[in-house]
One Martini backbone bead per residue (centre of mass of N, CA, C, O) as a GRO file, in nm:
protein
  260
    1MET     BB    1   0.093   0.038   0.026
    2ASN     BB    2   0.116   0.396  -0.080
    3HIS     BB    3  -0.048   0.504   0.162
    4LEU     BB    4  -0.179   0.706   0.410
    5THR     BB    5  -0.274   0.752   0.717
    6PRO     BB    6  -0.421   0.963   0.932
    7ASP     BB    7  -0.203   0.917   1.152
    8GLU     BB    8   0.045   0.982   0.976
    9ILE     BB    9  -0.036   1.270   0.902
   10ALA     BB   10  -0.050   1.372   1.194
   11GLN     BB   11   0.243   1.308   1.266
   12PHE     BB   12   0.373   1.490   1.058
   13ASP     BB   13   0.246   1.757   1.151
   14GLU     BB   14   0.378   1.737   1.440
   15GLU     BB   15   0.693   1.622   1.381
   16GLY     BB   16   0.805   1.610   1.054
   17TYR     BB   17   0.804   1.279   1.032
   18LEU     BB   18   0.864   0.957   0.850
   19VAL     BB   19   0.894   0.601   0.884
   20PHE     BB   20   1.016   0.347   0.633
   21GLU     BB   21   1.076   0.024   0.647
   22GLY     BB   22   1.170  -0.159   0.384
   23LEU     BB   23   1.036  -0.051   0.110
   24PHE     BB   24   1.250  -0.177  -0.064
   25ASP     BB   25   1.341  -0.413  -0.253
   26HIS     BB   26   1.616  -0.590  -0.327
   27ASP     BB   27   1.639  -0.540  -0.633
   28LEU     BB   28   1.605  -0.233  -0.632
   29ASN     BB   29   1.829  -0.172  -0.433
   30GLU     BB   30   2.065  -0.285  -0.609
   31ARG     BB   31   2.024  -0.100  -0.853
   32ILE     BB   32   2.069   0.164  -0.707
   33LYS     BB   33   2.354   0.103  -0.597
   34ALA     BB   34   2.485   0.073  -0.877
   35ASP     BB   35   2.443   0.367  -0.957
   36VAL     BB   36   2.606   0.491  -0.724
   37ASP     BB   37   2.871   0.357  -0.791
   38GLN     BB   38   2.898   0.488  -1.073
   39LEU     BB   39   2.884   0.778  -0.979
   40MET     BB   40   3.147   0.768  -0.806
   41ILE     BB   41   3.332   0.697  -1.039
   42ASP     BB   42   3.273   0.947  -1.214
   43ARG     BB   43   3.367   1.152  -1.002
   44GLU     BB   44   3.660   1.047  -0.976
   45LYS     BB   45   3.705   1.139  -1.292
   46GLY     BB   46   3.566   1.446  -1.293
   47GLU     BB   47   3.276   1.424  -1.326
   48ARG     BB   48   2.932   1.584  -1.393
   49PRO     BB   49   2.670   1.422  -1.343
   50MET     BB   50   2.344   1.348  -1.425
   51LEU     BB   51   2.118   1.174  -1.241
   52MET     BB   52   1.888   1.132  -1.457
   53ALA     BB   53   2.083   0.942  -1.646
   54TYR     BB   54   2.028   0.732  -1.437
   55PRO     BB   55   1.801   0.493  -1.439
   56GLU     BB   56   1.734   0.456  -1.127
   57LEU     BB   57   1.757   0.748  -1.026
   58GLY     BB   58   1.550   0.876  -1.207
   59LEU     BB   59   1.307   0.686  -1.122
   60LEU     BB   60   1.311   0.762  -0.817
   61THR     BB   61   1.151   1.040  -0.853
   62SER     BB   62   0.880   0.833  -0.935
   63GLU     BB   63   0.832   0.651  -0.707
   64PRO     BB   64   0.539   0.535  -0.591
   65GLY     BB   65   0.612   0.480  -0.285
   66VAL     BB   66   0.676   0.791  -0.261
   67VAL     BB   67   0.481   0.983  -0.423
   68ASP     BB   68   0.209   0.885  -0.297
   69ARG     BB   69   0.279   0.982  -0.013
   70VAL     BB   70   0.328   1.276  -0.077
   71ALA     BB   71   0.043   1.331  -0.186
   72ASP     BB   72  -0.097   1.302   0.090
   73LEU     BB   73   0.052   1.548   0.219
   74MET     BB   74  -0.070   1.752  -0.009
   75ASN     BB   75  -0.383   1.725  -0.019
   76GLY     BB   76  -0.437   1.731  -0.352
   77LYS     BB   77  -0.195   1.886  -0.439
   78LYS     BB   78   0.023   1.999  -0.636
   79PHE     BB   79   0.356   1.884  -0.752
   80VAL     BB   80   0.722   1.894  -0.746
   81HIS     BB   81   1.038   1.837  -0.843
   82HIS     BB   82   1.356   1.948  -0.719
   83HIS     BB   83   1.560   1.697  -0.627
   84ILE     BB   84   1.873   1.500  -0.649
   85HIS     BB   85   2.074   1.299  -0.432
   86ALA     BB   86   2.400   1.112  -0.434
   87ARG     BB   87   2.571   0.869  -0.217
   88TRP     BB   88   2.854   0.761  -0.034
   89GLN     BB   89   2.963   0.673   0.299
   90LEU     BB   90   3.236   0.663   0.518
   91PRO     BB   91   3.428   0.603   0.756
   92GLY     BB   92   3.503   0.923   0.913
   93GLU     BB   93   3.322   1.119   0.813
   94ARG     BB   94   3.191   1.400   0.809
   95GLY     BB   95   2.951   1.592   0.916
   96VAL     BB   96   2.621   1.747   0.966
   97ALA     BB   97   2.489   2.006   1.075
   98TRP     BB   98   2.250   2.168   1.186
   99HIS     BB   99   1.947   2.185   0.976
  100GLN     BB  100   1.759   2.329   0.706
  101ASP     BB  101   1.576   2.295   0.360
  102TYR     BB  102   1.400   2.529   0.310
  103ALA     BB  103   1.300   2.697   0.011
  104GLN     BB  104   1.372   3.041   0.095
  105LEU     BB  105   1.351   3.403  -0.001
  106PRO     BB  106   1.325   3.454   0.270
  107GLN     BB  107   1.255   3.344   0.589
  108THR     BB  108   0.881   3.375   0.654
  109ASN     BB  109   0.731   3.092   0.580
  110ARG     BB  110   0.476   2.795   0.545
  111SER     BB  111   0.252   2.790   0.307
  112HIS     BB  112   0.425   2.561   0.162
  113LEU     BB  113   0.507   2.242   0.081
  114MET     BB  114   0.815   2.075   0.179
  115VAL     BB  115   0.998   1.776   0.091
  116HIS     BB  116   1.202   1.515   0.212
  117VAL     BB  117   1.376   1.210   0.097
  118PHE     BB  118   1.526   0.966   0.282
  119MET     BB  119   1.771   0.721   0.169
  120TYR     BB  120   1.857   0.373   0.281
  121MET     BB  121   1.994   0.110   0.125
  122ASP     BB  122   2.164  -0.008   0.398
  123GLY     BB  123   2.081   0.157   0.608
  124LEU     BB  124   2.129   0.151   0.968
  125ASN     BB  125   2.407   0.076   1.237
  126GLY     BB  126   2.598   0.309   1.389
  127GLU     BB  127   2.873   0.360   1.206
  128VAL     BB  128   2.746   0.575   0.976
  129GLY     BB  129   2.569   0.837   1.022
  130ASP     BB  130   2.362   0.961   1.206
  131LEU     BB  131   2.031   1.062   1.258
  132LEU     BB  132   1.906   1.385   1.338
  133VAL     BB  133   1.612   1.506   1.513
  134MET     BB  134   1.361   1.784   1.552
  135PRO     BB  135   1.072   1.786   1.663
  136GLY     BB  136   0.864   2.064   1.539
  137THR     BB  137   1.055   2.273   1.377
  138HIS     BB  138   0.865   2.317   1.121
  139LYS     BB  139   0.685   2.546   1.280
  140LYS     BB  140   0.931   2.725   1.248
  141ILE     BB  141   1.089   3.034   1.185
  142MET     BB  142   1.407   2.984   1.023
  143ALA     BB  143   1.708   2.949   0.958
  144ASN     BB  144   1.895   2.705   0.826
  145ASP     BB  145   2.144   2.776   1.059
  146ALA     BB  146   2.027   2.814   1.360
  147TYR     BB  147   2.179   2.526   1.483
  148ARG     BB  148   2.488   2.502   1.400
  149GLN     BB  149   2.644   2.542   1.679
  150PHE     BB  150   2.564   2.230   1.767
  151GLN     BB  151   2.614   2.047   1.534
  152PHE     BB  152   2.590   1.696   1.669
  153GLU     BB  153   2.420   1.738   1.910
  154ASP     BB  154   2.237   1.674   2.160
  155LEU     BB  155   1.901   1.775   2.225
  156PRO     BB  156   1.630   1.884   2.352
  157GLY     BB  157   1.415   1.643   2.193
  158SER     BB  158   1.594   1.479   2.039
  159ARG     BB  159   1.668   1.235   1.776
  160THR     BB  160   1.797   0.905   1.710
  161ILE     BB  161   1.892   0.747   1.393
  162ASP     BB  162   2.066   0.403   1.387
  163SER     BB  163   1.819   0.197   1.286
  164LEU     BB  164   1.792   0.036   0.966
  165ALA     BB  165   1.667  -0.101   0.706
  166PRO     BB  166   1.693  -0.186   0.410
  167GLY     BB  167   1.518   0.041   0.211
  168SER     BB  168   1.478   0.302   0.364
  169ILE     BB  169   1.259   0.576   0.464
  170ILE     BB  170   1.240   0.944   0.511
  171ILE     BB  171   0.993   1.178   0.571
  172VAL     BB  172   1.048   1.533   0.552
  173HIS     BB  173   1.024   1.830   0.653
  174SER     BB  174   1.226   2.077   0.529
  175ALA     BB  175   1.211   2.247   0.820
  176LEU     BB  176   1.359   2.033   0.963
  177GLN     BB  177   1.574   1.971   1.203
  178HIS     BB  178   1.903   1.836   1.114
  179ALA     BB  179   2.155   1.564   1.128
  180ARG     BB  180   2.500   1.434   1.091
  181ARG     BB  181   2.670   1.198   1.265
  182PRO     BB  182   2.975   1.114   1.319
  183LYS     BB  183   3.157   0.802   1.249
  184PRO     BB  184   3.415   0.558   1.261
  185GLY     BB  185   3.334   0.277   1.246
  186GLY     BB  186   3.340  -0.114   1.197
  187GLY     BB  187   3.421  -0.144   0.875
  188ILE     BB  188   3.271  -0.177   0.536
  189TYR     BB  189   3.054   0.018   0.569
  190LYS     BB  190   2.806   0.179   0.376
  191ARG     BB  191   2.636   0.497   0.323
  192TYR     BB  192   2.365   0.497   0.152
  193PHE     BB  193   2.258   0.813  -0.003
  194ILE     BB  194   1.933   0.961  -0.065
  195ASP     BB  195   1.774   1.262  -0.203
  196THR     BB  196   1.452   1.394  -0.226
  197SER     BB  197   1.226   1.656  -0.366
  198TYR     BB  198   0.913   1.841  -0.282
  199CYS     BB  199   0.669   2.082  -0.423
  200GLU     BB  200   0.423   2.290  -0.384
  201GLU     BB  201   0.200   2.438  -0.552
  202GLY     BB  202   0.154   2.825  -0.596
  203ILE     BB  203   0.458   2.879  -0.614
  204LEU     BB  204   0.778   2.991  -0.636
  205TRP     BB  205   1.088   2.820  -0.654
  206PRO     BB  206   1.394   2.766  -0.584
  207SER     BB  207   1.645   2.660  -0.791
  208TYR     BB  208   1.833   2.465  -0.958
  209PRO     BB  209   2.056   2.433  -1.171
  210ASN     BB  210   1.933   2.325  -1.473
  211ILE     BB  211   1.624   2.245  -1.457
  212ALA     BB  212   1.537   2.221  -1.754
  213GLU     BB  213   1.736   1.993  -1.830
  214ILE     BB  214   1.653   1.790  -1.618
  215ASN     BB  215   1.353   1.766  -1.711
  216ARG     BB  216   1.407   1.679  -1.997
  217VAL     BB  217   1.551   1.414  -1.928
  218ALA     BB  218   1.327   1.288  -1.763
  219LEU     BB  219   1.124   1.269  -2.002
  220GLU     BB  220   1.307   1.123  -2.217
  221THR     BB  221   1.366   0.865  -2.001
  222GLY     BB  222   1.082   0.798  -1.837
  223CYS     BB  223   1.020   0.919  -1.541
  224ASP     BB  224   0.694   0.952  -1.591
  225ARG     BB  225   0.555   0.686  -1.655
  226ASN     BB  226   0.369   0.738  -1.909
  227GLY     BB  227   0.269   1.033  -1.769
  228LYS     BB  228   0.179   1.004  -1.466
  229TYR     BB  229   0.454   1.198  -1.363
  230ALA     BB  230   0.491   1.469  -1.533
  231PHE     BB  231   0.429   1.693  -1.311
  232LEU     BB  232   0.719   1.688  -1.173
  233TYR     BB  233   0.852   1.837  -1.457
  234ASP     BB  234   0.794   2.164  -1.390
  235THR     BB  235   0.967   2.452  -1.457
  236SER     BB  236   0.747   2.686  -1.394
  237GLN     BB  237   0.790   2.650  -1.058
  238PHE     BB  238   1.057   2.828  -1.103
  239PHE     BB  239   1.348   3.012  -0.986
  240GLU     BB  240   1.636   3.208  -1.023
  241ARG     BB  241   1.814   3.320  -0.760
  242ARG     BB  242   2.050   3.487  -0.899
  243ASP     BB  243   1.848   3.710  -1.022
  244TYR     BB  244   1.782   3.839  -0.704
  245MET     BB  245   2.013   3.890  -0.489
  246ASP     BB  246   2.119   4.176  -0.542
  247ARG     BB  247   1.851   4.323  -0.500
  248PHE     BB  248   1.794   4.219  -0.218
  249ASN     BB  249   2.053   4.323  -0.074
  250GLU     BB  250   1.984   4.623  -0.123
  251LYS     BB  251   1.679   4.602   0.030
  252ASN     BB  252   1.789   4.466   0.305
  253GLN     BB  253   1.615   4.678   0.516
  254GLY     BB  254   1.470   4.641   0.777
  255SER     BB  255   1.135   4.634   0.715
  256ILE     BB  256   1.005   4.466   0.451
  257VAL     BB  257   0.702   4.548   0.462
  258LEU     BB  258   0.763   4.854   0.366
  259GLN     BB  259   0.828   4.740   0.051
  260LEU     BB  260   0.530   4.640  -0.055
   0.00000   0.00000   0.00000
């Protein structure tokens, strides 16, 4: 079943995240990991590959088990795909300090929903990069780096996720504060990590560079699954942030409301 229960939707609204253990079957999981392995080889050669061009990673952006659950959180409203990242991490890699990923310039409201989907192809076992989350922080308006001074520390009310089955995903409200705690590792374990992101339609969202080209490749390579998920790759829902930053920095003085 690819849909959420009312209790799960209520939990997401309250806490800002949902965990789904072992969502992907073994065969799909292995194909995705093979794509990530090839991606890392290509990067090692100095290439800057587009993830949409890798068959399993591209299709992952429209994976029904993910997208249909996101659709339930959007409550019947249209939404688009924002980005996909992928890599694996090894023992001893540096962590990522507390932050949130809601894409808005500047951070002023949460009128439209944005979610990230964290995917752990080999799960988590406490050896490489625990995930830390701070439930409820998606309800607060704050800068992306508002908690960064706390690095990877446990905070009052925070939770540590360090045990997940292979093929697990976590859907998080993009404004949820989270971190990756570095770990020394205990063997040859790799932390395969992929994140995708989706934005509710109705406003323009800051885009990643080359969004038009990324969406063109997605449609040409069949990521829309015979048109069923073509709505995900709508470039018209984004703006190029670099086109606005100089003007914003010039006008960013005092109370912005007085300039409306």
